[in-house]
Tab-separated table of C-alpha atoms in Angstrom:
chain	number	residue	atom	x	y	z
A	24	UNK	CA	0.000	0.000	0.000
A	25	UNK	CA	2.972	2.275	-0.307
A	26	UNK	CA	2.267	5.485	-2.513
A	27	UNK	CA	2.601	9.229	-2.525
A	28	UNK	CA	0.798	10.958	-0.136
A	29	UNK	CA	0.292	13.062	-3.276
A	30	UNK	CA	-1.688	10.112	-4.738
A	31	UNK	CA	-3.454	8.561	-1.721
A	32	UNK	CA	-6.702	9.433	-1.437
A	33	UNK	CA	-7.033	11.092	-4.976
A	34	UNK	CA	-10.518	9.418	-5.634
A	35	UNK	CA	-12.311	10.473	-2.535
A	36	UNK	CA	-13.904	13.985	-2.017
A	37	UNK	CA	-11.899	16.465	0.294
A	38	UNK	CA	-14.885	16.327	3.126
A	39	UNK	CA	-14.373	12.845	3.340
A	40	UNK	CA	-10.672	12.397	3.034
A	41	UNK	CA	-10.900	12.251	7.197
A	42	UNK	CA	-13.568	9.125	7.361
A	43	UNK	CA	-11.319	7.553	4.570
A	44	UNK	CA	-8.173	7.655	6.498
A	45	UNK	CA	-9.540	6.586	9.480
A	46	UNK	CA	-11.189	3.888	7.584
A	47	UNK	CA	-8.075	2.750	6.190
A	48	UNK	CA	-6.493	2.688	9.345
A	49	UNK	CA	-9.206	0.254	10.882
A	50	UNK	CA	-8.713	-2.448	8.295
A	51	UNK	CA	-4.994	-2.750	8.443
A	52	UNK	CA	-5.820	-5.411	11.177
A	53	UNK	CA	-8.870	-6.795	10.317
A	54	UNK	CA	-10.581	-10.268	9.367
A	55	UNK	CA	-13.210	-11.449	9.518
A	56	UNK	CA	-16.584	-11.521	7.740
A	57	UNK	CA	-17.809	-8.633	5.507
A	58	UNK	CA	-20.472	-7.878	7.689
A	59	UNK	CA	-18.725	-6.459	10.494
A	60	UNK	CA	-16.695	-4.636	8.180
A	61	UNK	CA	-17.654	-0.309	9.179
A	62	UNK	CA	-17.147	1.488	6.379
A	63	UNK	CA	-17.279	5.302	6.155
A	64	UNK	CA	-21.034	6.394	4.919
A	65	UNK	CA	-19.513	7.688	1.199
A	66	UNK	CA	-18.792	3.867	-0.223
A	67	UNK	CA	-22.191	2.794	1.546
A	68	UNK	CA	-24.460	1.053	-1.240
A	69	UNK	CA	-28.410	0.780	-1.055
A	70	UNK	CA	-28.532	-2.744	-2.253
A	71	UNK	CA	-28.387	-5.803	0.494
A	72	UNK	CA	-26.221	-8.681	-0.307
A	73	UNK	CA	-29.297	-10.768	-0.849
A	74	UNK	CA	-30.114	-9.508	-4.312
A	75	UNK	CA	-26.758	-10.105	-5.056
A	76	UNK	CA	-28.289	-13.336	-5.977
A	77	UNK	CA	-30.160	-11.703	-8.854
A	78	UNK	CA	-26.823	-11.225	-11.194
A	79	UNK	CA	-26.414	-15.344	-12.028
A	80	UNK	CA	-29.379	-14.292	-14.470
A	81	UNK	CA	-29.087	-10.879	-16.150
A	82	UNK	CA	-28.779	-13.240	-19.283
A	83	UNK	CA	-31.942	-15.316	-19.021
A	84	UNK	CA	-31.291	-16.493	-22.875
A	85	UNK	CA	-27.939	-17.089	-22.188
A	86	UNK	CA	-28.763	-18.828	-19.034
A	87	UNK	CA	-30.752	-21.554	-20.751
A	88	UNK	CA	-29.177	-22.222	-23.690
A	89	UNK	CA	-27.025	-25.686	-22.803
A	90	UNK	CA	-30.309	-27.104	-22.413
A	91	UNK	CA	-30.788	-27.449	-26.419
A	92	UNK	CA	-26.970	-28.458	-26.911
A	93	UNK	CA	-27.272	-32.909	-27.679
A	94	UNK	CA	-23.313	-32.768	-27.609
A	95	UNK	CA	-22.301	-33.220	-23.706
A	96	UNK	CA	-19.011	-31.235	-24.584
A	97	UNK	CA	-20.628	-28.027	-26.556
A	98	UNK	CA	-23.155	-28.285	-23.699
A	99	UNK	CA	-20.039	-28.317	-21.244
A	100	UNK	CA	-18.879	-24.811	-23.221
A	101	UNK	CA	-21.810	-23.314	-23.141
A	102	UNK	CA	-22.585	-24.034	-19.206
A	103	UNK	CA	-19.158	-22.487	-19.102
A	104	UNK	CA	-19.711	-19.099	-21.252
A	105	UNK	CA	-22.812	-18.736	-19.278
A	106	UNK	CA	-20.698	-18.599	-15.652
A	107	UNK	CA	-18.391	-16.213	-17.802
A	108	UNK	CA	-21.263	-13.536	-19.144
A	109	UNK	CA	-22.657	-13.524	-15.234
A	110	UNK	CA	-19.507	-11.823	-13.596
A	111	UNK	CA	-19.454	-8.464	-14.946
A	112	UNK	CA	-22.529	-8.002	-13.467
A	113	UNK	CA	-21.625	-10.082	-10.323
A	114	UNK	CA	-18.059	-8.117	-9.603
A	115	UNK	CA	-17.997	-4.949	-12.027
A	116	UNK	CA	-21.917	-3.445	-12.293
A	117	UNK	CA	-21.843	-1.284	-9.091
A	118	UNK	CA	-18.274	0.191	-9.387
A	119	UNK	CA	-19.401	1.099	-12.893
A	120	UNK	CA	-22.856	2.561	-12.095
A	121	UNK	CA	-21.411	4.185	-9.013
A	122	UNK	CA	-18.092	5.188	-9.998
A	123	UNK	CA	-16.369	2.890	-7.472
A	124	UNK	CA	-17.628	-0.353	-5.367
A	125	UNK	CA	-20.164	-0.248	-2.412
A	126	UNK	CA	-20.451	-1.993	0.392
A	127	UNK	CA	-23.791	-3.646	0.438
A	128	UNK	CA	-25.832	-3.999	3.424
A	129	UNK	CA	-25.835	-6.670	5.698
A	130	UNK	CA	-28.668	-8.958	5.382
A	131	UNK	CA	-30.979	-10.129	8.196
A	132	UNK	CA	-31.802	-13.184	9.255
A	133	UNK	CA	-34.987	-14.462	6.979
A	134	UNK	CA	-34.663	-11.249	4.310
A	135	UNK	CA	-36.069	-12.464	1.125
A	136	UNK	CA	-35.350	-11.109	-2.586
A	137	UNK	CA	-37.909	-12.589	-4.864
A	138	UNK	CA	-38.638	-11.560	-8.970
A	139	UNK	CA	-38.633	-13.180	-12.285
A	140	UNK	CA	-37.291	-12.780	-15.594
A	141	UNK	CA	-39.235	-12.353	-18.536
A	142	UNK	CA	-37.581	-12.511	-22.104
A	143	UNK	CA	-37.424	-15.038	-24.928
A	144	UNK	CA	-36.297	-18.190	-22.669
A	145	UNK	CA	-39.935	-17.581	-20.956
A	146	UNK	CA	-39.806	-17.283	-17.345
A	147	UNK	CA	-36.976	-17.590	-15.180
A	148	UNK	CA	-37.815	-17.369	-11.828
A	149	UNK	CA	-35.683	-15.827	-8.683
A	150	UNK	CA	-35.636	-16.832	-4.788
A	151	UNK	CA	-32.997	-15.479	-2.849
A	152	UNK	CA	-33.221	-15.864	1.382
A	153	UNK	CA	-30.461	-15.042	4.089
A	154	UNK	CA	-30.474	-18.592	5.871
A	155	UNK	CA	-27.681	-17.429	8.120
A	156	UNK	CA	-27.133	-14.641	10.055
A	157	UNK	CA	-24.019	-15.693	12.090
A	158	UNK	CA	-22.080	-16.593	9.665
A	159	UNK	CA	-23.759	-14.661	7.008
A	160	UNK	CA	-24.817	-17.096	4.518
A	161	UNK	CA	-27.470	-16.578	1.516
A	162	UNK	CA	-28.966	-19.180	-0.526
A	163	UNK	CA	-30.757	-18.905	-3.718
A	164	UNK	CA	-32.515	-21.035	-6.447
A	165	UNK	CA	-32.995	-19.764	-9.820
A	166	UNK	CA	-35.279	-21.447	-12.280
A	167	UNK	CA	-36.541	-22.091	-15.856
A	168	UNK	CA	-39.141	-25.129	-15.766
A	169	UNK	CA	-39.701	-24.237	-19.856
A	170	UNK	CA	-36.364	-25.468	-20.324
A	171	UNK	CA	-35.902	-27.588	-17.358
A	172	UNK	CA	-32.622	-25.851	-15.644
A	173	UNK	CA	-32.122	-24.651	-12.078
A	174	UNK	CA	-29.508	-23.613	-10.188
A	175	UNK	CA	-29.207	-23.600	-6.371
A	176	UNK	CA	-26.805	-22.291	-4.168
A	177	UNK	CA	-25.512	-20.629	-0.840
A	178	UNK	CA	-22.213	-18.251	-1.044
A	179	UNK	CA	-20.722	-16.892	2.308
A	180	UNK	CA	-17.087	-14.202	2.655
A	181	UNK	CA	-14.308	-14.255	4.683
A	182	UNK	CA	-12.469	-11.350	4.399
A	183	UNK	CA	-8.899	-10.183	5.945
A	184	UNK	CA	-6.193	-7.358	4.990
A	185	UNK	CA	-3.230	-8.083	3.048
A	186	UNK	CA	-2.185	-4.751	1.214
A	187	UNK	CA	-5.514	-4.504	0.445
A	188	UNK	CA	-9.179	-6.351	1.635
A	189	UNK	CA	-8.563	-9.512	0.622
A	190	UNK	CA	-12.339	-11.740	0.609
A	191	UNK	CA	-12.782	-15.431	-0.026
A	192	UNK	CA	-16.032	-16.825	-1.432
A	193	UNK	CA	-17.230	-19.766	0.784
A	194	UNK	CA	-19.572	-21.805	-0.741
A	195	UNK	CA	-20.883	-23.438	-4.443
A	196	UNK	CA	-23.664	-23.803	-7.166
A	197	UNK	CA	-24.936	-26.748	-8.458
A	198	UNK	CA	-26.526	-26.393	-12.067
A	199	UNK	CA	-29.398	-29.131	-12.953
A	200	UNK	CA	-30.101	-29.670	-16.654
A	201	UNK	CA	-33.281	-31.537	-16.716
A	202	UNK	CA	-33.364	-32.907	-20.206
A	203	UNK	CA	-30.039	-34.767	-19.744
A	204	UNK	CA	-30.245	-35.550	-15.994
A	205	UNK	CA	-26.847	-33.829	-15.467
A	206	UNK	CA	-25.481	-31.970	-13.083
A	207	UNK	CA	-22.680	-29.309	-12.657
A	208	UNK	CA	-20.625	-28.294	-9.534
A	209	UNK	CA	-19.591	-24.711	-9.613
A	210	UNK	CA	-16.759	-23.238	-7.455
A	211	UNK	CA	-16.312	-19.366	-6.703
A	212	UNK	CA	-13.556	-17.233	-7.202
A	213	UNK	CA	-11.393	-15.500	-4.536
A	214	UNK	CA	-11.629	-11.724	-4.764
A	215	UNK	CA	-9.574	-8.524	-3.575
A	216	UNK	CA	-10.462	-4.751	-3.792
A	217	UNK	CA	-8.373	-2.597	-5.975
A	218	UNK	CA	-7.723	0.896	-6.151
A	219	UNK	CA	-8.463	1.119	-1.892
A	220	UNK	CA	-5.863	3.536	-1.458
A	221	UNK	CA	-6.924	5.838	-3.855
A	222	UNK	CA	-10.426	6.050	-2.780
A	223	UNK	CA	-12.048	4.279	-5.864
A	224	UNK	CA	-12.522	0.936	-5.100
A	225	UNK	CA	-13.451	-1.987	-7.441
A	226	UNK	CA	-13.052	-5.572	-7.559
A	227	UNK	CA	-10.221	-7.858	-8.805
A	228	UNK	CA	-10.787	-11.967	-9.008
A	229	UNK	CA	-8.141	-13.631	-8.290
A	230	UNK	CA	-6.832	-17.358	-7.977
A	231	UNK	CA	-9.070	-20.269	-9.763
A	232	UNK	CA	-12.252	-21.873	-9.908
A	233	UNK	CA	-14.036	-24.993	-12.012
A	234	UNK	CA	-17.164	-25.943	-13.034
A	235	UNK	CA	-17.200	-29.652	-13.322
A	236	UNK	CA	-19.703	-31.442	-15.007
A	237	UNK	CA	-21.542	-35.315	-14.483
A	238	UNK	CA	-20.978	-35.825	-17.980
A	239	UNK	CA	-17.031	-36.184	-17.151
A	240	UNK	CA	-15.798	-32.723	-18.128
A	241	UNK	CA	-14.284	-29.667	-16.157
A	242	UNK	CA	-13.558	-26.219	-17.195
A	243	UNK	CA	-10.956	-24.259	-15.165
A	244	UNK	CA	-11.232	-20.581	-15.004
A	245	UNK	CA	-7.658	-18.353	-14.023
A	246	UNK	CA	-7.475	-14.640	-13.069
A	247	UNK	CA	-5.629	-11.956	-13.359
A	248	UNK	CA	-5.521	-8.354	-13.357
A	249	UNK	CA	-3.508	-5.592	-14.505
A	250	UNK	CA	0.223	-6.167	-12.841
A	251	UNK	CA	2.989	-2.930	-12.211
A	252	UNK	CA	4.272	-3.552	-15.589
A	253	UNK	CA	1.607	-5.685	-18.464
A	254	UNK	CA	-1.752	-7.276	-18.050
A	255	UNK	CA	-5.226	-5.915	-18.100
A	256	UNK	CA	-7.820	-5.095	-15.426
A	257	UNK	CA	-9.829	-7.933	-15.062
A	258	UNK	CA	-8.288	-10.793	-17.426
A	259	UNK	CA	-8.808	-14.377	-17.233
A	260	UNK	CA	-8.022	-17.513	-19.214
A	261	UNK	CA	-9.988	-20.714	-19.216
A	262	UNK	CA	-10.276	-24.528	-20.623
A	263	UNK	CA	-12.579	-26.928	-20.915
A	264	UNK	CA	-10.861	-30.755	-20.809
A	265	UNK	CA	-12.320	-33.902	-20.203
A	266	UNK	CA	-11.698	-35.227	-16.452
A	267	UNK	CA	-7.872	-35.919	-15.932
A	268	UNK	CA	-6.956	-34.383	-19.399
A	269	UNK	CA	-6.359	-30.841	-18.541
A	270	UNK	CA	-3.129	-30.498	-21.065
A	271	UNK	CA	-5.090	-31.854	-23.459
A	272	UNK	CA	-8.042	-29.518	-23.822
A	273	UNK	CA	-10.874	-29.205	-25.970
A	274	UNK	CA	-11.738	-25.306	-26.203
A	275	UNK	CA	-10.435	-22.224	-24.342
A	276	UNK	CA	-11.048	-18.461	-23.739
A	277	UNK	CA	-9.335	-15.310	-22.782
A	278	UNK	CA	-10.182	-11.886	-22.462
A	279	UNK	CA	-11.727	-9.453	-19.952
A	280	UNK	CA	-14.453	-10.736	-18.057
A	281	UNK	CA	-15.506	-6.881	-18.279
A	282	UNK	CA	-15.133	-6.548	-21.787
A	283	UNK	CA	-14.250	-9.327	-24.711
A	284	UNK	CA	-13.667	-12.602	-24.422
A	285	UNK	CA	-12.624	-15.238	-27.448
A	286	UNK	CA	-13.355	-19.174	-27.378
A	287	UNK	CA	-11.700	-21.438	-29.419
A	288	UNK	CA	-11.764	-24.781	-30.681
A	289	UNK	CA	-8.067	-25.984	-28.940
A	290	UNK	CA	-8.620	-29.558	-30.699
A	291	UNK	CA	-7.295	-28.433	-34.061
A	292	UNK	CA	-3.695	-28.204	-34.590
A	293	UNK	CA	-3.967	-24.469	-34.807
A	294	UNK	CA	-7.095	-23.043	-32.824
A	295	UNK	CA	-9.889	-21.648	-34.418
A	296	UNK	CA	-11.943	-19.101	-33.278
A	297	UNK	CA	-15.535	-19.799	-32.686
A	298	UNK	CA	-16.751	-16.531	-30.982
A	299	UNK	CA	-15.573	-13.196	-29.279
A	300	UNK	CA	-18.242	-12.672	-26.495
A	301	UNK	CA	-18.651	-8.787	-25.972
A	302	UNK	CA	-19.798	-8.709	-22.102
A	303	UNK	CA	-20.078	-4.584	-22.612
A	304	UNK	CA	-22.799	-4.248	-25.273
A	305	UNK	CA	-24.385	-7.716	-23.992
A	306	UNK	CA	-27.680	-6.382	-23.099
A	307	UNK	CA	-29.334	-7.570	-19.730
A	308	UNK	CA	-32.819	-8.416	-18.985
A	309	UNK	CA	-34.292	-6.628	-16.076
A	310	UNK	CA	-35.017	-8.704	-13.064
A	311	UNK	CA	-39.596	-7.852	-11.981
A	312	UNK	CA	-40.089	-7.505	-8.558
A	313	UNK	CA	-43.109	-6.816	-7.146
A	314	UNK	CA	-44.347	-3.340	-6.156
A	315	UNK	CA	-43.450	-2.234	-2.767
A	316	UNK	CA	-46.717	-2.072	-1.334
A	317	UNK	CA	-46.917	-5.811	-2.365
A	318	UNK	CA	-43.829	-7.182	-1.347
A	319	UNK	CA	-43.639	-9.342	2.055
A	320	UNK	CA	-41.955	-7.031	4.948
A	321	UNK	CA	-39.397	-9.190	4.722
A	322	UNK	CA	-38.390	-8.595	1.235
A	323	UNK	CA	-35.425	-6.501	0.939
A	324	UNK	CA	-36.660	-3.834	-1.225
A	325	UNK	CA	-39.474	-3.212	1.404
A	326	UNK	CA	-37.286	-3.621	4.628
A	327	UNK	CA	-34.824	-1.879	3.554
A	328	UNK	CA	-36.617	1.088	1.523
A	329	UNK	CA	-36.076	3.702	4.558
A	330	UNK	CA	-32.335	3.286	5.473
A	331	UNK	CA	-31.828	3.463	1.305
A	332	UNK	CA	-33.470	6.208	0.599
A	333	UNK	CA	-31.263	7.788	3.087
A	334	UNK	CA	-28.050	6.753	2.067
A	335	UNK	CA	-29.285	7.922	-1.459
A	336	UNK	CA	-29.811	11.090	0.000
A	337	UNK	CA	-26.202	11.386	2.467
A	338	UNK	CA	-28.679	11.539	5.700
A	339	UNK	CA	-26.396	9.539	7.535
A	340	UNK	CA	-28.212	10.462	10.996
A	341	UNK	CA	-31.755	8.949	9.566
A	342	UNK	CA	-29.600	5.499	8.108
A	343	UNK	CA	-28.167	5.002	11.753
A	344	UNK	CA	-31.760	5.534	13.238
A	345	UNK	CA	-33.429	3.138	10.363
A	346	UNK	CA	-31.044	0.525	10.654
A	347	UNK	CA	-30.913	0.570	14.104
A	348	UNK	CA	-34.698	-0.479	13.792
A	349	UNK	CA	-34.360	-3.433	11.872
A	350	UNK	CA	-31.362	-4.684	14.121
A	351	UNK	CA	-33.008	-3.836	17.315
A	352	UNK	CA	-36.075	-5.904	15.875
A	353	UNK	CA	-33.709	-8.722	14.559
A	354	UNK	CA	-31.956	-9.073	18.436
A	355	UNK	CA	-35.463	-9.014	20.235
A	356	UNK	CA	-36.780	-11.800	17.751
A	357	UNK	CA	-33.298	-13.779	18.358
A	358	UNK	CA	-34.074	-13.059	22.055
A	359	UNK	CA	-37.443	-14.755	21.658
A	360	UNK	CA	-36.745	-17.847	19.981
A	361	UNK	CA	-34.049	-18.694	22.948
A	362	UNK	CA	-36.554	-17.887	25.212
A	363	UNK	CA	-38.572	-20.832	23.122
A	364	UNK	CA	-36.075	-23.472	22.627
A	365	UNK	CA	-36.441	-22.818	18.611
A	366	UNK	CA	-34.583	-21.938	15.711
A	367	UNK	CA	-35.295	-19.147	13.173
A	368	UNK	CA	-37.491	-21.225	10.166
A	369	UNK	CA	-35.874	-20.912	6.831
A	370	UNK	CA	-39.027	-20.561	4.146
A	371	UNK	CA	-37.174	-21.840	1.175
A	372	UNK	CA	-34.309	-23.715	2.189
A	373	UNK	CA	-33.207	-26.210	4.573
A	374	UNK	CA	-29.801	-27.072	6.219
A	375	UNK	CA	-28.139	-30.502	4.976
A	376	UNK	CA	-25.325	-32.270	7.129
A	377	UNK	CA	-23.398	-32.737	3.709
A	378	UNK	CA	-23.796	-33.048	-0.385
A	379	UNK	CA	-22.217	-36.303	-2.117
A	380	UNK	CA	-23.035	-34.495	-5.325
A	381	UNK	CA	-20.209	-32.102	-4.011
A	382	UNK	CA	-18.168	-34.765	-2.801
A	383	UNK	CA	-18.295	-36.437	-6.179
A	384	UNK	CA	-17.949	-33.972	-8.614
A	385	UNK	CA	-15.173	-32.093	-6.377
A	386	UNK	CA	-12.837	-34.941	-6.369
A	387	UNK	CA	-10.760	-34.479	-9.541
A	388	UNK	CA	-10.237	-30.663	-9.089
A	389	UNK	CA	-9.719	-31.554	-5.241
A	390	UNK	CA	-11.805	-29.022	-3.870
A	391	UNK	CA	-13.737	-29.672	-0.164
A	392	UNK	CA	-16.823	-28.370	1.863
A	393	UNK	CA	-16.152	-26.049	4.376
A	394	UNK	CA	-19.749	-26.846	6.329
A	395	UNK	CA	-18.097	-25.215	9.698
A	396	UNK	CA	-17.691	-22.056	8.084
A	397	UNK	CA	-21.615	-21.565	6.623
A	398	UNK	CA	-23.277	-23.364	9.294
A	399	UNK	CA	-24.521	-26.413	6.975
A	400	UNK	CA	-24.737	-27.455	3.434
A	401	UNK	CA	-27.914	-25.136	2.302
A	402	UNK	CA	-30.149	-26.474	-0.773
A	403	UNK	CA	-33.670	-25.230	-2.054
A	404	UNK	CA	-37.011	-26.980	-0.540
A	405	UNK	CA	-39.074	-27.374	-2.971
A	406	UNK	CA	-42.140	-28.625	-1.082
A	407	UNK	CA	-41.661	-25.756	1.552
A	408	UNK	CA	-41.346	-23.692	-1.620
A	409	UNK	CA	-44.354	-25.074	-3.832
A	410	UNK	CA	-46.388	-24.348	-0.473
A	411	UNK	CA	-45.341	-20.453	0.364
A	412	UNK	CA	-47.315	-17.544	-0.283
A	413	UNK	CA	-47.013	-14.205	1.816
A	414	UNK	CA	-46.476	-13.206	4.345
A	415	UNK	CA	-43.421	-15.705	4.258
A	416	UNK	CA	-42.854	-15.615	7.956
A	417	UNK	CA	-46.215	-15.230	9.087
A	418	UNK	CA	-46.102	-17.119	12.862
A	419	UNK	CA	-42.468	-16.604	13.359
A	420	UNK	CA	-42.602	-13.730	16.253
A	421	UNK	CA	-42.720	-10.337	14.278
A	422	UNK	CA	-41.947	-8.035	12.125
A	423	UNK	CA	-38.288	-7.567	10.093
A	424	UNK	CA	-38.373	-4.205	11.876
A	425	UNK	CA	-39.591	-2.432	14.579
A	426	UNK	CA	-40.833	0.538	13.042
């Protein structure tokens, strides 16, 4: 983190160079999880991790699109450019609608974030629901019964200083192709904030992580950013290989996750290109969520509308009083249930002791389950789902809030 003084703090506004520094300061010793993370009001965002959930779909027609592929290794590619046109939108959308990442707010035990997708795949449908609130853990299930895919999953973050805020991704997806009874483990990428010194924070991924498929084949994604010397903000390469054949493989990309990327046919003895993917003039397809006045209090739009509009509007006074509503609610209903020798219901998921799909696909790649670190394995309920209908947690001791 060594730099001029000259340069340090060039992206952050000279009222709130103070906060910065102080803020700066604090994390030089921290780690843990996100949540606890105080971060001056400037680089607060308005949108909860929950919805976060929301940006494996922004390409509904993209999303679905494996499911009409017969050949189990063009399906494999596809799966694979899919995970590739979600993480601009995953890692790059906010710094580049707000001019520098946010930190989102901290979900609450039970928040929901519910909506659909409607484009030419049909209907894709969203459930997103914070099944953990110590660690913070959210699950979500996302949905196209017209073409018979689904993914489930539950992501977590650890995060500690090293130079800069260094995050890990605890967690997976699993992606369910109906029409060929196959299944595909996905891993997440590590992740560090660039740029923190300067006061214009955005995210790098860094390290590896696979998608492996039933079908016997496993694409490996690595990243990189923009070094001292070469590279470019936000480059990765990938291949696609059959299980235990990963210097022999079958297609691969490279490019900017937050720009253009190229895919080629590797089995050729010189590769030919098959398609540059342009992930900046890919358009998205806006996520529907119901009106506010129709939402369940314990969707995040709703619950959170007060202490957003407020941080839209720098009333820092009226976010500390708003969220100090919706915490003071969540401890008093936490308070309650110990009180009743229960546990906090989870509407659409449920906690599993383990997943042998995990353990199975996992194997050649030699990744594990860290179940100690997200309180459980968490997968989608589909009877508890196929039942629900608001209010979601109608019966469970109160409101999200105590307003």
């Amino acid at each position: 983190m060594s730099s001029s003084s000259k340069e340090e703090g060039a992206g952050v506004a000279p009222q709130n160079k103070g906060s910065w520094s102080s803020f700066l300061k604090s994390i030089a010793s921290f780690n843990g999880d996100l949540s606890s993370l105080t971060a001056p009001p400037f680089i607060l965002g308005t949108t909860s991790l929950t919805e976060f959930s929301a940006y494996w779909t922004e390409h509904p027609s993209i999303f679905v699109a494996p499911a009409s592929e017969p050949d189990p290794a063009k399906r494999a590619l596809l799966v694979l450019k899919w995970f590739l046109s979600t993480l601009k939108q995953q890692y790059s959308s906010r710094n580049e609608k707000f001019g520098s990442e946010k930190k989102p707010l901290n979900p609450f035990l039970g928040e929901l974030f519910l909506g659909r997708w409607e484009d030419a795949a049909g209907t894709t449908q969203l459930v997103s629901e914070q099944v953990s609130h110590h660690p913070p853990v959210t699950g979500y299930c996302i949905w196209n019964e017209k073409h018979g895919m689904k993914l489930q999953g539950y992501n977590a973050q650890k995060a500690s200083f090293s130079r800069t805020i260094q995050v890990k991704q605890i967690g997976h997806a699993l992606l369910e192709i109906a029409n060929f009874k196959e299944t595909y483990l996905i891993t997440l990428p590590s992740l560090h904030i660039e740029n923190l010194l300067y006061g214009s924070p955005f995210v790098e991924l860094n390290k590896s992580s696979y998608i492996i498929s039933s079908s016997g084949y496993v694409a490996k994604i690595d990243y990189s950013g923009k070094g001292w010397l070469s590279g470019k903000k936000n480059s990765f390469t990938a291949s696609l290989y059959p299980v235990g054949k990963e210097k022999e493989p079958l297609y691969t990309i490279d490019g900017q996750w937050t720009d253009t990327f190229t895919i080629r046919d590797s089995t050729k003895k010189v590769a030919v290109e098959l398609e540059t993917y342009n992930a900046k003039t890919s358009k998205t397809t806006e996520l529907i969520v119901a009106p506010l006045d129709q939402q369940d209090p314990y969707e995040s739009n709703r619950a959170w509308q007060h202490v957003a509009a407020a941080i839209s509007k720098g009333d820092m006074d009226t976010v500390g009083v708003e969220k100090g509503k919706i915490e003071n609610a969540q401890r008093e209903l936490r308070r309650k249930e110990q009180r009743e020798g229960r546990e906090w219901e989870r509407r659409f998921f449920k906690r599993m002791p383990g997943c042998p799909t995990f353990e199975k696909l996992a194997k050649p790649v030699g990744e594990r389950i860290e179940i100690e670190k997200t309180g459980g394995v968490w997968r989608f309920d589909s009877e508890k789902a196929g039942g629900s209908k608001p209010p979601f947690q109608d019966g469970q001791g109160g409101a999200p809030t105590n307003a």
